[in-house]
Tab-separated table of C-alpha atoms and ligand atoms in Angstrom:
chain	number	residue	atom	x	y	z
A	1	TRP	CA	27.391	-14.760	7.680
A	2	LYS	CA	26.636	-15.188	11.391
A	3	ASP	CA	23.693	-17.275	12.263
A	4	LYS	CA	23.277	-15.084	15.354
A	5	GLY	CA	19.666	-14.688	15.045
A	6	ALA	CA	18.914	-18.490	14.692
A	7	ALA	CA	16.664	-20.093	17.034
A	8	VAL	CA	17.980	-23.508	18.092
A	9	GLY	CA	16.366	-26.732	19.126
A	10	VAL	CA	17.685	-28.752	22.192
A	11	ARG	CA	18.260	-32.481	22.479
A	12	GLU	CA	18.346	-34.297	25.931
A	13	GLU	CA	21.450	-36.416	26.589
A	14	ILE	CA	22.985	-38.411	29.522
A	15	ASP	CA	26.541	-37.134	30.429
A	16	ALA	CA	29.430	-39.371	31.639
A	17	ASN	CA	28.210	-39.079	35.220
A	18	GLY	CA	24.675	-40.315	34.123
A	19	LYS	CA	23.275	-36.639	34.363
A	20	VAL	CA	20.604	-35.343	32.059
A	21	ILE	CA	21.955	-32.521	29.972
A	22	TYR	CA	20.304	-30.670	27.203
A	23	ARG	CA	22.556	-30.013	24.236
A	24	GLN	CA	21.689	-26.907	22.175
A	25	VAL	CA	21.168	-28.326	18.699
A	26	LYS	CA	21.297	-26.336	15.538
A	27	LYS	CA	19.087	-27.386	12.727
A	28	GLY	CA	20.843	-28.317	9.433
A	29	VAL	CA	19.925	-29.553	5.968
A	30	ARG	CA	19.642	-33.138	7.112
A	31	ASP	CA	16.879	-32.199	9.538
A	32	PHE	CA	14.506	-31.610	6.658
A	33	VAL	CA	12.853	-33.311	3.720
A	34	PHE	CA	12.494	-30.753	0.990
A	35	GLY	CA	9.377	-30.923	-1.326
A	36	ARG	CA	7.850	-28.839	-3.926
A	37	THR	CA	8.992	-25.372	-5.114
A	38	LEU	CA	6.761	-22.629	-3.736
A	39	GLY	CA	8.528	-19.655	-5.548
A	40	GLU	CA	11.574	-18.595	-7.296
A	41	GLY	CA	13.452	-15.316	-6.849
A	42	SER	CA	16.507	-13.916	-8.625
A	43	TYR	CA	18.956	-15.256	-6.050
A	44	SER	CA	16.712	-17.574	-4.055
A	45	THR	CA	14.255	-20.488	-4.235
A	46	VAL	CA	11.688	-21.262	-1.715
A	47	VAL	CA	10.790	-24.991	-1.258
A	48	LEU	CA	8.472	-26.967	1.064
A	49	GLY	CA	10.617	-28.369	3.859
A	50	THR	CA	9.194	-30.944	6.463
A	51	ASP	CA	11.134	-31.309	9.909
A	52	ARG	CA	12.099	-35.051	10.139
A	53	GLN	CA	11.642	-35.051	13.794
A	54	THR	CA	8.396	-32.992	14.299
A	55	LEU	CA	6.788	-33.400	10.781
A	56	LYS	CA	6.050	-29.722	11.021
A	57	GLU	CA	6.082	-28.081	7.374
A	58	TYR	CA	8.034	-25.016	6.918
A	59	ALA	CA	8.815	-22.833	3.684
A	60	VAL	CA	12.600	-22.993	3.455
A	61	LYS	CA	14.346	-20.113	1.440
A	62	ILE	CA	17.340	-21.297	-0.117
A	63	LEU	CA	19.929	-18.680	-1.263
A	64	ASP	CA	22.754	-19.441	-3.388
A	65	LYS	CA	25.998	-17.922	-1.874
A	66	LYS	CA	28.033	-17.783	-5.084
A	67	HIS	CA	25.254	-15.744	-6.814
A	68	ILE	CA	24.763	-13.631	-3.925
A	69	ILE	CA	28.325	-12.650	-3.744
A	70	LYS	CA	28.424	-12.282	-7.622
A	71	GLU	CA	25.544	-9.858	-7.656
A	72	LYS	CA	26.756	-8.148	-4.615
A	73	LYS	CA	23.592	-8.849	-2.681
A	74	ILE	CA	25.107	-9.655	0.563
A	75	LYS	CA	23.579	-6.407	2.063
A	76	TYR	CA	20.061	-7.435	1.004
A	77	VAL	CA	20.602	-10.931	2.524
A	78	ASN	CA	21.560	-9.636	5.811
A	79	ILE	CA	18.841	-6.946	5.939
A	80	GLU	CA	16.246	-9.685	5.264
A	81	LYS	CA	17.509	-11.759	8.194
A	82	ASP	CA	17.746	-8.737	10.499
A	83	THR	CA	14.300	-7.641	9.444
A	84	LEU	CA	12.667	-11.071	9.897
A	85	ASN	CA	14.458	-11.357	13.463
A	86	ARG	CA	12.824	-8.057	14.345
A	87	LEU	CA	9.474	-8.987	13.317
A	88	ILE	CA	9.315	-12.394	14.974
A	89	GLU	CA	6.177	-12.295	17.100
A	90	HIS	CA	3.299	-11.033	14.885
A	91	PRO	CA	0.709	-13.257	13.466
A	92	GLY	CA	0.451	-11.466	10.273
A	93	ILE	CA	4.073	-11.704	9.268
A	94	VAL	CA	5.856	-14.642	8.092
A	95	ARG	CA	7.918	-15.926	10.963
A	96	LEU	CA	11.655	-16.901	10.851
A	97	TYR	CA	12.469	-20.061	12.954
A	98	TYR	CA	16.049	-20.994	12.042
A	99	THR	CA	18.777	-20.181	9.759
A	100	PHE	CA	21.747	-22.378	8.693
A	101	GLN	CA	24.075	-22.849	5.899
A	102	ASP	CA	26.158	-25.416	3.985
A	103	SER	CA	28.978	-25.132	1.639
A	104	SER	CA	26.811	-23.636	-1.255
A	105	SER	CA	23.639	-22.023	0.301
A	106	LEU	CA	22.185	-20.227	3.005
A	107	TYR	CA	18.790	-21.487	4.382
A	108	TYR	CA	15.916	-19.558	6.187
A	109	VAL	CA	13.312	-21.901	7.763
A	110	LEU	CA	10.017	-19.808	7.771
A	111	ASP	CA	6.288	-20.204	8.346
A	112	VAL	CA	4.660	-21.806	5.284
A	113	ALA	CA	1.307	-20.276	4.151
A	114	SER	CA	-0.413	-22.988	2.572
A	115	GLY	CA	-3.119	-20.700	1.116
A	116	GLY	CA	-0.833	-18.985	-1.404
A	117	GLU	CA	-1.061	-15.541	-2.612
A	118	LEU	CA	-3.971	-13.081	-1.792
A	119	LEU	CA	-3.527	-11.960	-5.529
A	120	GLY	CA	-4.369	-15.624	-6.641
A	121	VAL	CA	-7.585	-15.620	-4.716
A	122	LEU	CA	-8.695	-11.974	-5.833
A	123	LYS	CA	-8.068	-13.195	-9.481
A	124	LYS	CA	-10.151	-16.290	-9.019
A	125	ILE	CA	-13.137	-14.412	-7.726
A	126	GLY	CA	-12.672	-11.155	-9.579
A	127	SER	CA	-13.024	-8.607	-6.683
A	128	PHE	CA	-13.787	-8.712	-2.842
A	129	ASP	CA	-17.061	-7.368	-1.368
A	130	GLU	CA	-16.815	-4.777	1.290
A	131	GLU	CA	-16.774	-7.302	4.350
A	132	CYS	CA	-13.839	-9.147	2.964
A	133	THR	CA	-12.067	-6.057	2.047
A	134	ARG	CA	-12.487	-4.611	5.408
A	135	PHE	CA	-11.166	-7.881	7.105
A	136	TYR	CA	-8.188	-8.285	4.851
A	137	GLY	CA	-7.509	-4.499	4.775
A	138	ALA	CA	-7.446	-4.733	8.586
A	139	GLU	CA	-5.117	-7.465	8.944
A	140	ILE	CA	-2.775	-5.995	6.651
A	141	LEU	CA	-2.716	-2.548	8.231
A	142	ASP	CA	-2.243	-4.461	11.663
A	143	ALA	CA	0.793	-6.056	10.325
A	144	ILE	CA	2.195	-2.734	8.737
A	145	GLU	CA	1.593	-1.023	12.219
A	146	HIS	CA	3.743	-3.775	13.728
A	147	MET	CA	6.548	-3.238	11.204
A	148	HIS	CA	6.660	0.432	11.407
A	149	ASN	CA	6.620	0.174	15.253
A	150	ARG	CA	9.769	-1.878	14.913
A	151	GLY	CA	11.235	0.528	12.506
A	152	VAL	CA	10.801	-1.570	9.381
A	153	ILE	CA	9.509	-0.046	6.012
A	154	HIS	CA	8.578	-2.979	3.742
A	155	ARG	CA	8.783	-0.997	0.574
A	156	ASP	CA	7.348	-3.468	-1.817
A	157	LEU	CA	3.895	-4.266	-0.265
A	158	LYS	CA	1.568	-5.785	-3.101
A	159	PRO	CA	-1.141	-8.666	-3.135
A	160	GLU	CA	1.642	-11.087	-4.380
A	161	ASN	CA	3.363	-10.560	-0.965
A	162	VAL	CA	0.315	-10.918	1.168
A	163	LEU	CA	0.062	-14.709	1.580
A	164	LEU	CA	-2.811	-16.762	3.341
A	165	ASP	CA	-2.395	-19.411	5.833
A	166	ASP	CA	-4.587	-22.582	6.320
A	167	LYS	CA	-7.109	-20.464	8.273
A	168	MET	CA	-7.236	-17.894	5.449
A	169	HIS	CA	-5.505	-15.205	7.870
A	170	ILE	CA	-2.664	-13.225	6.010
A	171	LYS	CA	1.012	-13.526	6.264
A	172	ILE	CA	3.224	-10.885	4.910
A	173	THR	CA	6.398	-11.917	3.217
A	174	ASP	CA	9.378	-11.046	1.212
A	175	PHE	CA	11.442	-8.546	3.330
A	176	GLY	CA	14.479	-8.587	1.007
A	177	THR	CA	13.853	-5.049	0.027
A	178	ALA	CA	12.823	-3.621	3.442
A	179	LYS	CA	14.337	-0.423	4.739
A	180	LEU	CA	15.580	-0.665	8.344
A	181	LEU	CA	15.620	2.286	10.559
A	182	PRO	CA	17.188	2.160	13.980
A	183	ASP	CA	15.186	-0.126	16.271
A	184	PRO	CA	13.104	2.016	18.312
A	185	ARG	CA	12.987	-0.590	21.191
A	186	LYS	CA	16.904	-1.049	21.224
A	187	PRO	CA	18.926	1.293	23.265
A	188	LYS	CA	20.858	3.671	21.002
A	189	GLU	CA	23.498	1.283	19.346
A	190	THR	CA	26.974	2.844	20.133
A	191	THR	CA	28.723	1.346	17.174
A	192	PRO	CA	31.039	4.057	16.030
A	193	TYR	CA	29.906	5.908	12.944
A	194	ASP	CA	31.018	4.414	9.731
A	195	PRO	CA	30.641	6.726	6.798
A	196	ALA	CA	31.422	3.867	4.301
A	197	SER	CA	28.535	1.663	5.545
A	198	GLN	CA	26.201	4.745	5.865
A	199	ASP	CA	26.554	5.795	2.241
A	200	GLU	CA	26.478	2.087	1.193
A	201	GLU	CA	23.105	1.762	3.062
A	202	SER	CA	21.893	5.035	1.642
A	203	THR	CA	22.832	3.927	-1.848
A	204	ARG	CA	21.028	0.595	-1.317
A	205	ALA	CA	18.054	2.363	0.095
A	206	ARG	CA	17.967	4.897	-2.796
A	207	SER	CA	18.576	2.360	-5.614
A	208	PHE	CA	15.713	0.338	-4.839
A	209	VAL	CA	12.221	1.042	-6.299
A	210	GLY	CA	9.247	-1.416	-5.789
A	211	THR	CA	6.717	-2.934	-8.082
A	212	ALA	CA	5.664	-0.115	-10.527
A	213	GLU	CA	1.800	-0.268	-9.800
A	214	TYR	CA	2.474	0.239	-5.998
A	215	VAL	CA	5.329	2.635	-5.990
A	216	SER	CA	4.605	5.701	-4.193
A	217	PRO	CA	5.318	9.254	-5.771
A	218	GLU	CA	8.158	10.184	-3.374
A	219	LEU	CA	9.994	7.083	-4.313
A	220	LEU	CA	9.809	8.254	-8.145
A	221	THR	CA	10.656	11.922	-7.492
A	222	ASP	CA	13.179	11.949	-4.740
A	223	LYS	CA	13.944	8.456	-4.194
A	224	ASN	CA	13.412	8.390	-0.465
A	225	ALA	CA	10.962	5.786	0.918
A	226	CYS	CA	9.243	6.598	4.305
A	227	LYS	CA	6.678	4.759	6.279
A	228	ALA	CA	3.985	6.561	4.364
A	229	SER	CA	5.187	4.922	1.297
A	230	ASP	CA	3.726	1.610	2.650
A	231	LEU	CA	0.454	3.418	3.202
A	232	TRP	CA	0.427	4.617	-0.357
A	233	ALA	CA	0.763	0.802	-1.417
A	234	PHE	CA	-1.932	-0.038	1.285
A	235	GLY	CA	-4.365	2.470	-0.443
A	236	CYS	CA	-3.583	0.811	-3.768
A	237	ILE	CA	-4.291	-2.621	-2.374
A	238	ILE	CA	-7.703	-1.588	-0.909
A	239	TYR	CA	-8.556	-0.043	-4.356
A	240	GLN	CA	-7.453	-3.366	-6.013
A	241	LEU	CA	-9.425	-5.559	-3.578
A	242	LEU	CA	-12.560	-3.954	-4.294
A	243	THR	CA	-12.203	-3.475	-8.130
A	244	GLY	CA	-9.889	-6.390	-9.075
A	245	ARG	CA	-7.319	-4.110	-10.524
A	246	PRO	CA	-4.663	-1.494	-9.241
A	247	PRO	CA	-5.638	2.152	-9.493
A	248	PHE	CA	-2.461	2.985	-11.570
A	249	LYS	CA	-1.971	0.502	-14.502
A	250	ALA	CA	-0.691	1.533	-17.930
A	251	GLY	CA	0.818	-0.176	-21.030
A	252	ASN	CA	4.300	0.104	-19.614
A	253	GLU	CA	6.083	0.869	-16.400
A	254	TYR	CA	7.014	4.420	-17.490
A	255	GLN	CA	3.350	5.308	-18.373
A	256	THR	CA	2.322	3.746	-15.170
A	257	PHE	CA	4.835	6.128	-13.175
A	258	GLN	CA	3.541	8.934	-15.116
A	259	LYS	CA	-0.119	8.201	-13.712
A	260	ILE	CA	1.211	8.061	-10.357
A	261	VAL	CA	3.058	11.182	-9.978
A	262	SER	CA	0.111	12.946	-11.664
A	263	LEU	CA	-2.449	11.176	-9.465
A	264	ASP	CA	-4.314	9.929	-12.665
A	265	TYR	CA	-6.851	7.371	-11.495
A	266	GLU	CA	-10.573	7.377	-11.127
A	267	PHE	CA	-13.191	5.240	-9.114
A	268	PRO	CA	-15.518	3.057	-11.105
A	269	PRO	CA	-19.217	3.684	-10.539
A	270	GLY	CA	-20.519	1.712	-7.506
A	271	PHE	CA	-17.270	2.061	-5.605
A	272	PRO	CA	-18.224	2.072	-1.999
A	273	PRO	CA	-18.443	5.812	-0.612
A	274	ALA	CA	-16.500	5.074	2.635
A	275	ALA	CA	-13.900	3.167	0.763
A	276	ARG	CA	-13.498	6.053	-1.726
A	277	ASP	CA	-13.077	8.551	1.191
A	278	LEU	CA	-10.146	6.265	2.605
A	279	VAL	CA	-8.397	5.595	-0.631
A	280	GLU	CA	-8.545	9.397	-1.413
A	281	ARG	CA	-6.801	10.215	1.783
A	282	LEU	CA	-4.073	7.544	1.245
A	283	LEU	CA	-3.289	8.267	-2.393
A	284	VAL	CA	-2.099	11.839	-1.655
A	285	LEU	CA	1.091	12.994	-3.379
A	286	ASP	CA	2.587	14.549	-0.307
A	287	PRO	CA	3.519	11.757	2.126
A	288	GLN	CA	3.285	14.018	5.203
A	289	ARG	CA	-0.577	14.721	4.264
A	290	ARG	CA	-1.365	10.816	3.905
A	291	LEU	CA	-3.607	9.448	6.696
A	292	SER	CA	-1.637	8.162	9.702
A	293	ILE	CA	-2.340	4.456	10.843
A	294	GLU	CA	-4.082	5.519	13.831
A	295	HIS	CA	-6.500	7.838	11.630
A	296	ILE	CA	-7.021	4.739	9.160
A	297	LYS	CA	-7.903	2.653	11.902
A	298	ASN	CA	-10.669	5.036	13.119
A	299	HIS	CA	-11.690	5.576	9.468
A	300	GLU	CA	-15.535	4.840	9.132
A	301	PHE	CA	-14.692	2.199	6.525
A	302	PHE	CA	-13.173	0.084	9.460
A	303	ASP	CA	-16.103	0.684	11.664
A	304	GLY	CA	-16.718	-2.661	13.601
A	305	ILE	CA	-13.186	-3.739	13.233
A	306	GLN	CA	-11.904	-5.217	16.688
A	307	TRP	CA	-8.254	-4.181	16.461
A	308	GLY	CA	-5.428	-6.110	18.190
A	309	ARG	CA	-5.389	-9.864	19.038
A	310	GLY	CA	-9.160	-10.213	18.578
A	311	LEU	CA	-8.804	-9.476	14.613
A	312	TRP	CA	-6.405	-12.480	14.459
A	313	LYS	CA	-8.781	-14.778	16.523
A	314	MET	CA	-11.686	-14.098	14.275
A	315	LYS	CA	-12.932	-16.582	11.803
A	316	ALA	CA	-11.954	-15.157	8.146
A	317	PRO	CA	-14.948	-14.278	6.239
A	318	ARG	CA	-15.932	-16.617	3.386
A	319	LEU	CA	-14.596	-14.835	0.212
A	320	LYS	CA	-17.478	-13.933	-2.229
B	1	CKG	N1	10.511	-14.515	-1.133
B	1	CKG	C1	10.172	-15.057	-0.170
B	1	CKG	O1	10.575	-14.806	0.979
B	1	CKG	C2	9.120	-16.080	-0.146
B	1	CKG	N2	8.553	-16.367	-1.456
B	1	CKG	N3	7.582	-17.249	-1.172
B	1	CKG	C3	6.637	-17.811	-2.294
B	1	CKG	C4	6.240	-16.593	-3.284
B	1	CKG	C5	5.343	-17.136	-4.497
B	1	CKG	C6	5.008	-15.980	-5.225
B	1	CKG	N4	4.468	-14.917	-4.268
B	1	CKG	C7	5.157	-14.509	-3.262
B	1	CKG	C8	5.638	-15.666	-2.360
B	1	CKG	C9	7.518	-17.498	0.121
B	1	CKG	C10	8.413	-16.666	0.647
B	1	CKG	C11	8.447	-16.762	2.210
B	1	CKG	C12	7.889	-17.938	3.107
B	1	CKG	C13	6.686	-18.442	2.168
B	1	CKG	C14	5.643	-19.158	3.132
B	1	CKG	N5	4.638	-19.697	2.234
B	1	CKG	C15	4.555	-19.571	0.988
B	1	CKG	N6	3.545	-20.261	0.382
B	1	CKG	C16	3.138	-20.294	-0.728
B	1	CKG	C17	2.001	-21.349	-0.949
B	1	CKG	C18	1.626	-21.563	-2.348
B	1	CKG	C19	2.061	-20.782	-3.518
B	1	CKG	C20	3.085	-19.777	-3.304
B	1	CKG	C21	3.645	-19.586	-1.779
B	1	CKG	N7	5.423	-18.944	0.274
B	1	CKG	C22	6.545	-18.333	0.843
């Protein structure tokens, strides 16, 4: 497991001839004080970590090596690191600062989002008004556009994975089940075609299905996720922000899947017309016919949104 993507710190030292040198220093477990647990996954735990030198707080994701090997999750672990290393510079995506390891674990040092989950805030107030839905929908879409431009399909977008930072701006997380397409910004990798790795990748890609309520129909019928699958989930999230519940929810997963593939959902009275038009153009069974990101950004529901940097400099609207 090469820490090739790790960013490193530097330490100023004086060499034997009295010359100042800067030694590249890799962070390690000893550089952090660990605090409360933020979340538990099937083979990872995320804890609060404070850098002893800078006192900056991070979310440190700790993965158990033995468990990863036993559960054959090495591919997922590397996909998550490679994905995070591709998405470094977007304000709406949890940033990876360092990676390191010790004898038992792997460590990812990530942005901490102190505001917790968007889902938690939604549950607290029941549902968002149009202005808040427009703002948070715009930030989520801006982050999705960044991912897709770098060949990353999240595949498990849902309000639990949309976190809030201390200024109530979003940070999307949990890329362990992302699908990585060839990086459009990198020259064509000339690594020789390796049929073994390709079909391992395609089995991994095919084997994964997201969270029932947000899974797109194409993932249920032909097992193939595409970028438009993230936009299906986006449509479910917009609906849920305005109503407090996802559009497809039944007694069990199988019944939920049946509702999805038969497009069995309805809008409650009072659902804003512009939002209804947007959701209806996203919750389309054929992924090719779903609105593209460009068309969503120009949709009347997002009238007034200043896309790009300005969005992230705005003061987040008070949630009501
Ligand atoms: N799986 C992860 O990568 C991950 N998991 N969490 C905590 C989860 C809790 C359940 N819902 C999804 C997130 C995190 C991360 C990334 C990095 C990350 C950064 N900040 C927080 N912050 C939290 C603050 C309060 C409660 C929960 C999370 N959490 C995480």
